CSV table of C-alpha atoms in Angstrom, one decimal:
chain,number,residue,atom,x,y,z
A,12,UNK,CA,0.7,-10.5,51.5
A,13,UNK,CA,2.6,-14.1,50.5
A,14,UNK,CA,-1.5,-14.1,49.0
A,15,UNK,CA,-0.5,-10.8,47.2
A,16,UNK,CA,2.2,-11.8,46.0
A,17,UNK,CA,1.5,-15.1,44.1
A,18,UNK,CA,-2.0,-12.8,42.8
A,19,UNK,CA,1.1,-11.0,41.0
A,20,UNK,CA,3.2,-14.0,39.9
A,21,UNK,CA,-0.1,-15.7,38.7
A,22,UNK,CA,-1.1,-12.1,36.7
A,23,UNK,CA,2.8,-12.1,35.4
A,24,UNK,CA,2.3,-15.8,33.6
A,25,UNK,CA,-1.2,-15.1,32.8
A,26,UNK,CA,0.3,-12.2,30.7
A,27,UNK,CA,2.7,-14.2,29.4
A,28,UNK,CA,1.2,-16.9,28.7
A,29,UNK,CA,-1.6,-14.8,26.4
A,30,UNK,CA,1.9,-12.3,25.3
A,31,UNK,CA,2.7,-16.6,23.7
A,32,UNK,CA,-0.2,-17.6,22.5
A,33,UNK,CA,-0.8,-13.8,20.2
A,34,UNK,CA,2.7,-14.6,19.0
A,35,UNK,CA,2.5,-18.5,18.3
A,36,UNK,CA,1.8,-17.6,14.5
A,37,UNK,CA,4.4,-15.3,14.0
A,38,UNK,CA,7.5,-16.3,12.5
A,39,UNK,CA,10.6,-14.7,11.4
A,40,UNK,CA,12.6,-14.9,8.6
A,41,UNK,CA,15.2,-13.5,7.1
A,42,UNK,CA,17.3,-14.2,3.4
A,43,UNK,CA,20.4,-13.4,2.1
A,44,UNK,CA,21.9,-12.5,-1.6
A,45,UNK,CA,25.6,-11.1,-2.5
A,46,UNK,CA,24.2,-8.9,-5.2
A,47,UNK,CA,25.9,-9.3,-8.2
A,48,UNK,CA,25.6,-5.6,-11.1
A,49,UNK,CA,22.7,-5.4,-12.7
A,50,UNK,CA,20.7,-7.8,-9.3
A,51,UNK,CA,16.8,-7.4,-9.2
A,52,UNK,CA,14.7,-7.9,-6.1
A,53,UNK,CA,11.4,-8.5,-6.5
A,54,UNK,CA,9.0,-8.4,-3.9
A,55,UNK,CA,5.1,-9.5,-4.2
A,56,UNK,CA,3.1,-9.0,-1.1
A,57,UNK,CA,-0.7,-8.6,0.0
A,58,UNK,CA,-1.3,-7.3,3.8
A,59,UNK,CA,1.0,-5.7,5.4
A,60,UNK,CA,4.4,-2.9,5.3
A,61,UNK,CA,7.2,-3.3,2.6
A,62,UNK,CA,10.3,-1.4,3.5
A,63,UNK,CA,13.2,-1.0,1.9
A,64,UNK,CA,16.5,0.9,2.5
A,65,UNK,CA,19.4,1.0,1.5
A,66,UNK,CA,22.5,-0.6,2.6
A,67,UNK,CA,26.7,-0.6,1.8
A,68,UNK,CA,28.1,-3.0,1.1
A,69,UNK,CA,27.4,-6.1,-2.0
A,70,UNK,CA,24.7,-8.2,0.8
A,71,UNK,CA,20.9,-8.2,0.0
A,72,UNK,CA,19.2,-9.3,3.3
A,73,UNK,CA,15.4,-9.2,3.5
A,74,UNK,CA,13.8,-10.3,7.3
A,75,UNK,CA,9.9,-10.8,6.7
A,76,UNK,CA,7.2,-11.9,9.7
A,77,UNK,CA,3.8,-13.2,9.0
A,78,UNK,CA,1.2,-12.8,11.3
A,79,UNK,CA,-0.3,-16.5,10.6
A,80,UNK,CA,0.6,-19.6,9.4
A,81,UNK,CA,-2.1,-19.1,7.6
A,82,UNK,CA,0.5,-16.7,5.6
A,83,UNK,CA,4.6,-18.1,4.0
A,84,UNK,CA,7.2,-16.2,2.4
A,85,UNK,CA,8.4,-18.1,-0.5
A,86,UNK,CA,12.0,-16.9,-1.7
A,87,UNK,CA,13.5,-17.8,-4.7
A,88,UNK,CA,16.3,-17.0,-6.8
A,89,UNK,CA,16.5,-17.0,-10.6
A,90,UNK,CA,20.0,-16.0,-11.8
A,91,UNK,CA,20.8,-12.9,-10.8
A,92,UNK,CA,17.1,-11.8,-10.0
A,93,UNK,CA,15.7,-12.6,-6.3
A,94,UNK,CA,12.0,-13.1,-6.2
A,95,UNK,CA,9.9,-13.4,-2.5
A,96,UNK,CA,5.9,-14.1,-2.0
A,97,UNK,CA,3.5,-13.9,0.1
A,98,UNK,CA,2.1,-17.5,-0.3
A,99,UNK,CA,-1.4,-17.5,1.3
A,100,UNK,CA,-1.7,-21.2,2.7
A,101,UNK,CA,-5.8,-20.4,4.1
A,102,UNK,CA,-8.1,-17.7,4.3
A,103,UNK,CA,-7.9,-15.7,7.4
A,104,UNK,CA,-8.2,-11.6,8.3
A,105,UNK,CA,-6.2,-9.2,7.0
A,106,UNK,CA,-4.0,-10.0,10.2
A,107,UNK,CA,-3.7,-13.3,9.6
A,108,UNK,CA,-2.8,-12.5,5.6
A,109,UNK,CA,-0.7,-9.6,7.2
A,110,UNK,CA,3.6,-10.2,6.3
A,111,UNK,CA,6.0,-7.5,6.9
A,112,UNK,CA,9.1,-6.9,5.1
A,113,UNK,CA,11.9,-5.3,4.9
A,114,UNK,CA,14.8,-5.1,2.5
A,115,UNK,CA,17.9,-3.4,2.8
A,116,UNK,CA,19.6,-3.3,-0.5
A,117,UNK,CA,22.4,-2.6,-1.8
A,118,UNK,CA,23.5,0.5,-4.4
A,119,UNK,CA,22.2,0.0,-7.8
A,120,UNK,CA,20.1,-3.3,-7.5
A,121,UNK,CA,17.0,-2.9,-9.2
A,122,UNK,CA,13.5,-3.3,-7.0
A,123,UNK,CA,10.2,-4.0,-7.9
A,124,UNK,CA,7.5,-4.2,-5.3
A,125,UNK,CA,4.0,-5.3,-5.8
A,126,UNK,CA,1.6,-4.6,-3.3
A,127,UNK,CA,-2.1,-5.0,-2.5
A,128,UNK,CA,-3.0,-2.7,0.9
A,129,UNK,CA,-0.2,-2.2,2.6
A,130,UNK,CA,2.0,0.5,2.7
A,131,UNK,CA,5.4,0.6,0.4
A,132,UNK,CA,8.6,2.9,1.8
A,133,UNK,CA,11.4,3.0,0.5
A,134,UNK,CA,14.6,5.3,1.7
A,135,UNK,CA,17.4,6.2,0.9
A,136,UNK,CA,18.7,4.1,-1.9
A,137,UNK,CA,21.5,4.5,-4.6
A,138,UNK,CA,21.8,4.2,-8.6
A,139,UNK,CA,18.7,1.8,-8.5
A,140,UNK,CA,16.2,1.1,-10.9
A,141,UNK,CA,12.5,1.1,-8.7
A,142,UNK,CA,9.6,-0.5,-9.8
A,143,UNK,CA,6.2,0.4,-7.3
A,144,UNK,CA,3.0,-0.6,-8.2
A,145,UNK,CA,-0.1,-0.9,-5.4
A,146,UNK,CA,-3.5,-1.2,-5.4
A,147,UNK,CA,-4.8,1.0,-2.1
A,148,UNK,CA,-0.9,0.6,-1.3
A,149,UNK,CA,0.2,4.7,-0.1
A,150,UNK,CA,3.1,4.7,-1.1
A,151,UNK,CA,6.6,6.2,-0.1
A,152,UNK,CA,9.8,7.7,-1.8
A,153,UNK,CA,12.2,9.5,0.0
A,154,UNK,CA,16.1,10.7,-0.5
A,155,UNK,CA,16.9,9.1,-3.6
A,156,UNK,CA,20.0,9.7,-5.6
A,157,UNK,CA,19.0,7.6,-9.2
A,158,UNK,CA,21.4,8.4,-10.9
A,159,UNK,CA,19.9,8.4,-14.4
A,160,UNK,CA,17.8,4.8,-13.2
A,161,UNK,CA,14.3,4.9,-13.3
A,162,UNK,CA,11.3,5.3,-10.7
A,163,UNK,CA,8.5,4.2,-12.1
A,164,UNK,CA,5.6,4.0,-8.9
A,165,UNK,CA,1.5,3.2,-9.7
A,166,UNK,CA,-1.6,2.8,-7.3
A,167,UNK,CA,-4.9,2.1,-7.8
A,168,UNK,CA,-6.0,4.3,-4.6
A,169,UNK,CA,-3.5,4.6,-2.7
A,170,UNK,CA,-1.9,8.5,-2.0
A,171,UNK,CA,1.8,8.5,-3.3
A,172,UNK,CA,4.3,11.1,-1.7
A,173,UNK,CA,8.1,12.1,-3.0
A,174,UNK,CA,10.3,13.5,-1.4
A,175,UNK,CA,14.2,13.9,-2.0
A,176,UNK,CA,14.6,13.0,-5.2
A,177,UNK,CA,17.1,13.6,-7.9
A,178,UNK,CA,18.3,12.8,-11.7
A,179,UNK,CA,15.9,10.0,-11.8
A,180,UNK,CA,12.9,9.5,-15.3
A,181,UNK,CA,10.3,9.2,-13.4
A,182,UNK,CA,6.6,8.0,-15.0
A,183,UNK,CA,4.0,8.2,-12.0
A,184,UNK,CA,1.2,6.8,-12.1
A,185,UNK,CA,-2.8,6.3,-10.2
A,186,UNK,CA,-6.3,6.8,-10.5
A,187,UNK,CA,-8.3,8.0,-7.6
A,188,UNK,CA,-4.9,8.4,-5.5
A,189,UNK,CA,-2.9,12.2,-5.1
A,190,UNK,CA,0.5,12.8,-5.9
A,191,UNK,CA,2.5,14.6,-3.8
A,192,UNK,CA,6.2,15.5,-4.8
A,193,UNK,CA,8.8,17.3,-2.9
A,194,UNK,CA,11.9,18.8,-4.1
A,195,UNK,CA,11.8,16.5,-6.7
A,196,UNK,CA,14.0,16.7,-9.9
A,197,UNK,CA,15.1,14.5,-12.7
A,198,UNK,CA,15.5,14.6,-16.5
A,199,UNK,CA,12.0,13.6,-16.9
A,200,UNK,CA,8.9,13.4,-14.5
A,201,UNK,CA,5.6,12.4,-15.6
A,202,UNK,CA,2.7,12.7,-13.0
A,203,UNK,CA,-0.9,11.4,-14.7
A,204,UNK,CA,-3.7,10.4,-12.4
A,205,UNK,CA,-7.8,10.7,-13.4
A,206,UNK,CA,-9.4,12.2,-10.5
A,207,UNK,CA,-6.0,12.3,-7.4
A,208,UNK,CA,-4.7,15.4,-6.8
A,209,UNK,CA,-1.2,16.2,-8.3
A,210,UNK,CA,0.9,18.3,-5.8
A,211,UNK,CA,4.8,19.5,-6.5
A,212,UNK,CA,6.7,21.8,-4.4
A,213,UNK,CA,10.5,22.7,-5.4
A,214,UNK,CA,11.9,24.4,-8.1
A,215,UNK,CA,12.3,21.6,-11.0
A,216,UNK,CA,15.9,20.7,-11.2
A,217,UNK,CA,17.0,22.0,-14.3
A,218,UNK,CA,17.1,21.1,-18.0
A,219,UNK,CA,14.1,18.4,-17.1
A,220,UNK,CA,11.2,17.9,-18.7
A,221,UNK,CA,7.6,18.1,-16.3
A,222,UNK,CA,4.5,16.2,-17.0
A,223,UNK,CA,1.8,17.3,-14.4
A,224,UNK,CA,-1.6,15.6,-15.9
A,225,UNK,CA,-5.4,14.8,-14.3
A,226,UNK,CA,-8.4,14.4,-15.8
A,227,UNK,CA,-10.2,15.6,-13.2
A,228,UNK,CA,-7.7,16.3,-9.5
A,229,UNK,CA,-6.6,19.4,-9.1
A,230,UNK,CA,-2.9,20.8,-9.7
A,231,UNK,CA,-0.7,23.1,-7.2
A,232,UNK,CA,2.2,24.0,-7.7
A,233,UNK,CA,4.7,26.0,-5.5
A,234,UNK,CA,8.3,27.6,-6.8
A,235,UNK,CA,10.5,29.1,-5.0
A,236,UNK,CA,11.1,32.5,-7.1
A,237,UNK,CA,14.5,31.2,-8.7
A,238,UNK,CA,13.5,28.9,-10.9
A,239,UNK,CA,14.4,28.7,-14.3
A,240,UNK,CA,10.9,26.8,-16.4
A,241,UNK,CA,9.1,26.8,-19.5
A,242,UNK,CA,6.2,26.5,-18.1
A,243,UNK,CA,2.3,26.5,-19.6
A,244,UNK,CA,-0.5,25.4,-18.2
A,245,UNK,CA,-3.8,24.8,-19.3
A,246,UNK,CA,-7.0,23.2,-18.7
A,247,UNK,CA,-10.4,22.0,-20.4
A,248,UNK,CA,-13.2,22.5,-18.1
A,249,UNK,CA,-11.4,24.3,-14.7
A,250,UNK,CA,-9.5,27.3,-14.0
A,251,UNK,CA,-5.6,28.1,-14.5
A,252,UNK,CA,-4.0,30.3,-12.0
A,253,UNK,CA,-0.8,32.2,-11.7
A,254,UNK,CA,0.7,33.8,-8.8
A,255,UNK,CA,4.3,33.0,-9.8
A,256,UNK,CA,5.8,35.7,-12.1
A,257,UNK,CA,6.5,34.6,-16.2
A,258,UNK,CA,7.4,36.3,-18.5
A,259,UNK,CA,5.5,35.7,-21.5
A,260,UNK,CA,7.3,34.8,-24.6
A,261,UNK,CA,7.6,36.4,-28.0
A,262,UNK,CA,7.1,33.8,-29.9
A,263,UNK,CA,4.4,31.2,-29.3
A,264,UNK,CA,2.0,29.0,-30.7
A,265,UNK,CA,0.0,28.7,-27.5
A,266,UNK,CA,-2.7,30.9,-26.9
A,267,UNK,CA,-3.2,31.6,-23.2
A,268,UNK,CA,-7.3,31.9,-22.5
A,269,UNK,CA,-7.3,33.9,-19.3
A,270,UNK,CA,-8.5,32.0,-16.9
A,271,UNK,CA,-8.4,28.7,-18.4
A,272,UNK,CA,-4.5,28.3,-19.4
A,273,UNK,CA,-1.6,30.9,-18.9
A,274,UNK,CA,1.7,30.6,-19.8
A,275,UNK,CA,6.0,31.4,-19.9
A,276,UNK,CA,9.0,31.4,-18.5
A,277,UNK,CA,10.8,32.6,-15.9
A,278,UNK,CA,15.0,32.5,-16.1
A,279,UNK,CA,16.6,31.3,-18.5
A,280,UNK,CA,13.4,29.0,-18.6
A,281,UNK,CA,15.6,25.0,-18.2
A,282,UNK,CA,12.8,23.3,-17.5
A,283,UNK,CA,9.8,22.4,-19.3
A,284,UNK,CA,7.1,22.6,-17.1
A,285,UNK,CA,3.4,21.6,-18.6
A,286,UNK,CA,0.3,21.2,-16.5
A,287,UNK,CA,-2.7,19.9,-17.9
A,288,UNK,CA,-6.2,19.2,-16.5
A,289,UNK,CA,-9.4,18.7,-17.9
A,290,UNK,CA,-11.7,19.8,-15.4
A,291,UNK,CA,-9.8,20.4,-12.3
A,292,UNK,CA,-7.9,23.5,-11.3
A,293,UNK,CA,-4.5,24.7,-11.8
A,294,UNK,CA,-3.3,27.2,-9.3
A,295,UNK,CA,0.7,27.9,-9.4
A,296,UNK,CA,2.4,30.1,-7.1
A,297,UNK,CA,5.5,31.3,-5.7
A,298,UNK,CA,6.8,29.5,-2.4
B,7,UNK,CA,3.3,-27.7,-30.7
B,8,UNK,CA,1.3,-26.9,-27.2
B,9,UNK,CA,-0.9,-24.4,-26.3
B,10,UNK,CA,2.2,-22.6,-25.2
B,11,UNK,CA,4.6,-23.1,-28.6
B,12,UNK,CA,1.0,-21.7,-29.9
B,13,UNK,CA,0.8,-18.4,-28.2
B,14,UNK,CA,4.5,-17.6,-28.5
B,15,UNK,CA,3.9,-17.8,-32.1
B,16,UNK,CA,1.0,-16.3,-32.0
B,17,UNK,CA,2.0,-12.4,-33.8
B,18,UNK,CA,3.2,-14.8,-36.2
B,19,UNK,CA,0.0,-16.1,-37.4
B,20,UNK,CA,-2.2,-12.5,-36.9
B,21,UNK,CA,0.7,-10.9,-39.1
B,22,UNK,CA,0.4,-14.2,-41.8
B,23,UNK,CA,3.8,-15.0,-41.5
B,24,UNK,CA,4.0,-17.9,-39.8
B,25,UNK,CA,5.2,-21.8,-39.8
B,26,UNK,CA,2.4,-24.2,-41.6
B,27,UNK,CA,2.6,-26.4,-37.7
B,28,UNK,CA,1.4,-22.6,-36.2
B,29,UNK,CA,-1.3,-23.1,-38.9
B,30,UNK,CA,-2.6,-26.7,-38.1
B,31,UNK,CA,-2.4,-26.0,-34.1
B,32,UNK,CA,-6.3,-24.7,-33.9
B,33,UNK,CA,-7.6,-27.0,-35.8
B,34,UNK,CA,-6.6,-29.4,-33.7
B,35,UNK,CA,-7.3,-27.2,-30.6
B,36,UNK,CA,-10.9,-26.4,-29.8
B,37,UNK,CA,-9.0,-23.1,-27.2
B,38,UNK,CA,-7.1,-21.9,-29.0
B,39,UNK,CA,-9.4,-21.5,-32.3
B,40,UNK,CA,-11.8,-19.5,-30.2
B,41,UNK,CA,-8.3,-17.4,-29.5
B,42,UNK,CA,-7.6,-17.4,-32.6
B,43,UNK,CA,-11.8,-16.8,-33.2
B,44,UNK,CA,-11.5,-13.7,-31.1
B,45,UNK,CA,-8.3,-11.8,-32.0
B,46,UNK,CA,-9.6,-11.7,-35.4
B,47,UNK,CA,-13.5,-10.0,-34.7
B,48,UNK,CA,-11.4,-7.7,-32.5
B,49,UNK,CA,-9.5,-6.6,-34.5
B,50,UNK,CA,-12.4,-6.6,-37.2
B,51,UNK,CA,-14.5,-5.0,-35.3
B,52,UNK,CA,-12.0,-2.6,-34.3
B,53,UNK,CA,-12.2,-1.0,-37.6
B,54,UNK,CA,-15.4,-0.4,-36.9
B,55,UNK,CA,-15.6,2.0,-34.9
B,56,UNK,CA,-13.4,4.1,-37.2
B,57,UNK,CA,-14.9,7.8,-37.5
B,58,UNK,CA,-14.7,9.5,-40.7
B,59,UNK,CA,-12.7,12.5,-39.1
B,60,UNK,CA,-8.7,11.8,-39.2
B,61,UNK,CA,-6.4,13.4,-36.9
B,62,UNK,CA,-3.5,15.1,-38.1
B,63,UNK,CA,0.3,13.5,-37.9
B,64,UNK,CA,0.7,15.3,-34.2
B,65,UNK,CA,-2.0,13.6,-32.7
B,66,UNK,CA,-0.1,9.9,-33.8
B,67,UNK,CA,2.5,11.1,-33.0
B,68,UNK,CA,1.2,11.4,-28.9
B,69,UNK,CA,-0.1,8.2,-29.3
B,70,UNK,CA,2.9,6.2,-30.3
B,71,UNK,CA,4.6,8.7,-27.8
B,72,UNK,CA,2.5,8.4,-25.1
B,73,UNK,CA,1.9,4.5,-26.0
B,74,UNK,CA,5.7,3.9,-26.2
B,75,UNK,CA,6.2,5.8,-23.0
B,76,UNK,CA,4.2,2.9,-21.1
B,77,UNK,CA,6.9,1.2,-19.4
B,78,UNK,CA,6.3,0.8,-16.3
B,79,UNK,CA,6.7,-3.1,-16.0
B,80,UNK,CA,9.0,-2.8,-19.1
B,81,UNK,CA,6.0,-4.7,-20.7
B,82,UNK,CA,7.5,-5.0,-24.1
B,83,UNK,CA,5.0,-6.1,-27.7
B,84,UNK,CA,6.5,-8.5,-29.3
B,85,UNK,CA,6.5,-6.2,-33.1
B,86,UNK,CA,4.6,-8.4,-35.1
B,87,UNK,CA,1.5,-7.7,-32.3
B,88,UNK,CA,2.8,-3.5,-32.6
B,89,UNK,CA,2.9,-3.6,-36.0
B,90,UNK,CA,-0.7,-4.8,-35.7
B,91,UNK,CA,-2.7,-3.1,-33.4
B,92,UNK,CA,-0.1,0.9,-35.7
B,93,UNK,CA,-1.7,-1.0,-38.7
B,94,UNK,CA,-5.3,-1.3,-37.5
B,95,UNK,CA,-5.3,2.0,-36.9
B,96,UNK,CA,-3.2,4.5,-39.1
B,97,UNK,CA,-5.3,5.2,-42.0
B,98,UNK,CA,-7.8,5.9,-39.4
B,99,UNK,CA,-9.3,7.9,-36.4
B,100,UNK,CA,-7.8,5.9,-34.0
B,101,UNK,CA,-8.0,6.9,-30.8
B,102,UNK,CA,-11.3,4.2,-30.4
B,103,UNK,CA,-9.5,1.6,-32.5
B,104,UNK,CA,-6.3,1.7,-30.3
B,105,UNK,CA,-8.0,2.1,-26.9
B,106,UNK,CA,-10.1,-1.0,-27.6
B,107,UNK,CA,-6.8,-3.0,-29.2
B,108,UNK,CA,-5.0,-2.6,-25.5
B,109,UNK,CA,-7.7,-3.4,-23.7
B,110,UNK,CA,-9.1,-6.2,-25.4
B,111,UNK,CA,-6.1,-7.5,-26.3
B,112,UNK,CA,-4.6,-7.4,-22.9
B,113,UNK,CA,-7.8,-9.2,-21.5
B,114,UNK,CA,-6.8,-11.8,-24.3
B,115,UNK,CA,-3.4,-12.0,-22.9
B,116,UNK,CA,-4.3,-13.0,-19.4
B,117,UNK,CA,-7.7,-15.3,-21.0
B,118,UNK,CA,-5.1,-17.0,-22.7
B,119,UNK,CA,-3.0,-17.9,-19.9
B,120,UNK,CA,-5.6,-19.1,-18.2
B,121,UNK,CA,-6.8,-21.6,-21.0
B,122,UNK,CA,-4.4,-24.2,-20.0
B,123,UNK,CA,-5.7,-24.2,-17.1
B,124,UNK,CA,-9.1,-23.9,-17.7
B,125,UNK,CA,-11.9,-24.4,-20.2
B,126,UNK,CA,-12.6,-21.1,-21.7
B,127,UNK,CA,-16.4,-20.8,-21.0
B,128,UNK,CA,-17.4,-16.8,-20.6
B,129,UNK,CA,-18.0,-15.7,-17.0
B,130,UNK,CA,-21.5,-15.5,-15.5
B,131,UNK,CA,-23.3,-12.0,-16.4
B,132,UNK,CA,-21.2,-10.8,-19.1
B,133,UNK,CA,-23.2,-10.8,-21.7
B,134,UNK,CA,-25.2,-8.1,-20.3
B,135,UNK,CA,-24.7,-4.6,-20.2
B,136,UNK,CA,-25.9,-2.6,-17.8
B,137,UNK,CA,-27.6,0.2,-20.0
B,138,UNK,CA,-27.3,3.0,-16.8
B,139,UNK,CA,-24.2,1.7,-15.8
B,140,UNK,CA,-20.8,2.9,-17.0
B,141,UNK,CA,-19.2,0.1,-17.5
B,142,UNK,CA,-19.1,-2.4,-20.7
B,143,UNK,CA,-18.7,-5.9,-21.3
B,144,UNK,CA,-15.0,-5.9,-21.4
B,145,UNK,CA,-14.9,-4.1,-18.1
B,146,UNK,CA,-17.5,-6.8,-17.1
B,147,UNK,CA,-15.4,-9.8,-18.3
B,148,UNK,CA,-12.5,-8.0,-16.8
B,149,UNK,CA,-14.3,-7.5,-13.4
B,150,UNK,CA,-14.8,-10.9,-13.3
B,151,UNK,CA,-11.6,-11.8,-13.7
B,152,UNK,CA,-10.9,-9.4,-10.6
B,153,UNK,CA,-13.7,-11.5,-8.3
B,154,UNK,CA,-12.4,-15.0,-9.0
B,155,UNK,CA,-8.7,-14.1,-7.3
B,156,UNK,CA,-10.4,-11.6,-5.1
B,157,UNK,CA,-14.6,-11.0,-4.2
B,158,UNK,CA,-14.5,-7.5,-2.8
B,159,UNK,CA,-11.4,-5.7,-4.9
B,160,UNK,CA,-15.1,-6.1,-7.8
B,161,UNK,CA,-16.0,-3.3,-5.9
B,162,UNK,CA,-13.6,-1.2,-5.9
B,163,UNK,CA,-12.3,-2.5,-8.7
B,164,UNK,CA,-15.8,-1.4,-11.1
B,165,UNK,CA,-15.6,2.2,-9.1
B,166,UNK,CA,-12.4,3.3,-10.6
B,167,UNK,CA,-13.8,2.4,-14.1
B,168,UNK,CA,-16.9,4.3,-14.0
B,169,UNK,CA,-14.2,6.4,-12.7
B,170,UNK,CA,-12.6,6.2,-15.7
B,171,UNK,CA,-14.4,5.6,-18.0
B,172,UNK,CA,-16.7,9.1,-17.0
B,173,UNK,CA,-13.6,10.5,-18.1
B,174,UNK,CA,-13.7,8.9,-21.4
B,175,UNK,CA,-16.7,10.2,-21.7
B,176,UNK,CA,-16.4,13.3,-20.6
B,177,UNK,CA,-13.3,14.3,-23.3
B,178,UNK,CA,-15.2,12.4,-25.9
B,179,UNK,CA,-18.1,15.2,-25.4
B,180,UNK,CA,-15.3,17.8,-25.5
B,181,UNK,CA,-13.6,17.1,-28.7
B,182,UNK,CA,-16.8,16.6,-30.0
B,183,UNK,CA,-17.8,20.0,-29.0
B,184,UNK,CA,-14.8,20.8,-30.3
B,185,UNK,CA,-12.6,19.0,-32.7
B,186,UNK,CA,-10.3,21.5,-33.2
B,187,UNK,CA,-9.4,21.9,-29.8
B,188,UNK,CA,-5.8,20.0,-29.6
B,189,UNK,CA,-6.3,20.1,-25.8
B,190,UNK,CA,-8.5,17.4,-25.3
B,191,UNK,CA,-7.6,15.4,-27.9
B,192,UNK,CA,-4.2,14.9,-25.3
B,193,UNK,CA,-6.9,14.4,-22.3
B,194,UNK,CA,-8.7,12.2,-24.5
B,195,UNK,CA,-5.8,10.0,-25.5
B,196,UNK,CA,-4.7,10.5,-21.5
B,197,UNK,CA,-7.9,9.1,-20.2
B,198,UNK,CA,-7.8,6.0,-22.8
B,199,UNK,CA,-4.1,5.2,-21.9
B,200,UNK,CA,-5.4,5.1,-18.3
B,201,UNK,CA,-7.9,2.9,-19.0
B,202,UNK,CA,-5.7,0.1,-20.2
B,203,UNK,CA,-3.1,1.1,-17.6
B,204,UNK,CA,-5.9,0.4,-15.2
B,205,UNK,CA,-7.1,-2.9,-17.5
B,206,UNK,CA,-3.2,-3.8,-16.9
B,207,UNK,CA,-2.8,-3.5,-13.1
B,208,UNK,CA,-6.0,-5.5,-12.3
B,209,UNK,CA,-4.9,-8.3,-14.6
B,210,UNK,CA,-0.9,-7.9,-13.2
B,211,UNK,CA,-2.6,-8.4,-9.7
B,212,UNK,CA,-5.0,-10.8,-10.6
B,213,UNK,CA,-2.4,-13.0,-12.4
B,214,UNK,CA,-0.5,-12.8,-8.9
């Protein structure tokens, strides 16, 4: 009985020791700044997630967790700009180079995130100028009240998912990554891909200018019947199919080619929507 | 005048309105002299790329709009340098001119930034063009810059460059087959725009 208890105790000690070893290289840091109007936060990371969330008040809070002693986090304040950067001190595995960032951002503070491969997630920001760049990093942006600010997202191969974003001047670009937009609206929304597919689900707001362009990726649009759009869709070598009730314009310089292009308006046509592809398929349907 | 000050004054020099000390600097600095020579060569080569066909004013307007709206990161192009780019092409068919200039100047911009730390030696293998490969000399040079920072990334960027170059090739063919096809022209402009953005991304990442 006693030896059973001892064995259990030994096992717990071993387990605790292993956990301690595993966490030995992990370091957490916190940086706090008081943000004046027009402040900017810039984050550069290699491996690991960067998460940005809204915070009330005027304090910027940045938490970082490094995966090993082979990386360190350096923070620097330059006037109203706060720069946080991952420095690789020695070569190491992906896990060893991993740094996780969690950023809490007050309203109207700009954020720029540049990452190699870790996911970039942004949620709930208000009135912030947002610039997100990732190579293979997937980017997710949700619940943004942009208040007329810019949202620029660019990836090389990472997928981009945008949802519940209003009043943003958006420029979204990827090469092989797909772009998905759900209930996204703004005065100007421009999405460009080379091979990635583009998917839009929403009603295109009102008085906006939307441009979804892909070279060889497909473009799929689903919109509710009440959407007020002035739409033009055209694929040079691919196809363009429409299942949404559009009224043909009485006066138009655009000559539709069956199966390759179409155009028309619904309701007052308050938002302009341009769907364009070189060899991809364009499909528009009623939601 | 040091190399950094010279770099800042480079647009004035190329614009023909530089102070005497700016013009003097490359005479005593081989790295900066090489840079100026390269820029002049690119400018000359870009003009040679001009084709006989003139685009309409609307195409120019679209190119202007496309470049002006390509403001991710709010990169400001100095006005004299912008004038150099546009001046080189405004009277000609300028898509290749614009694309070559953007790509090459971006590349040279990065190269110049590194000149002060390292001698300007061409990366190994840059001069060799693989006929079957869908990348050109500029691309190979870009890839060598990427490789210096992260060897594993070379293959990935090469694949992306090939994809973008394929899109340029396809759109070009389409324009050649039907020069009046405005949509094909737009897609060609867009394809070049994507390539310039890819260059910018590759080099931004490489500089970090």
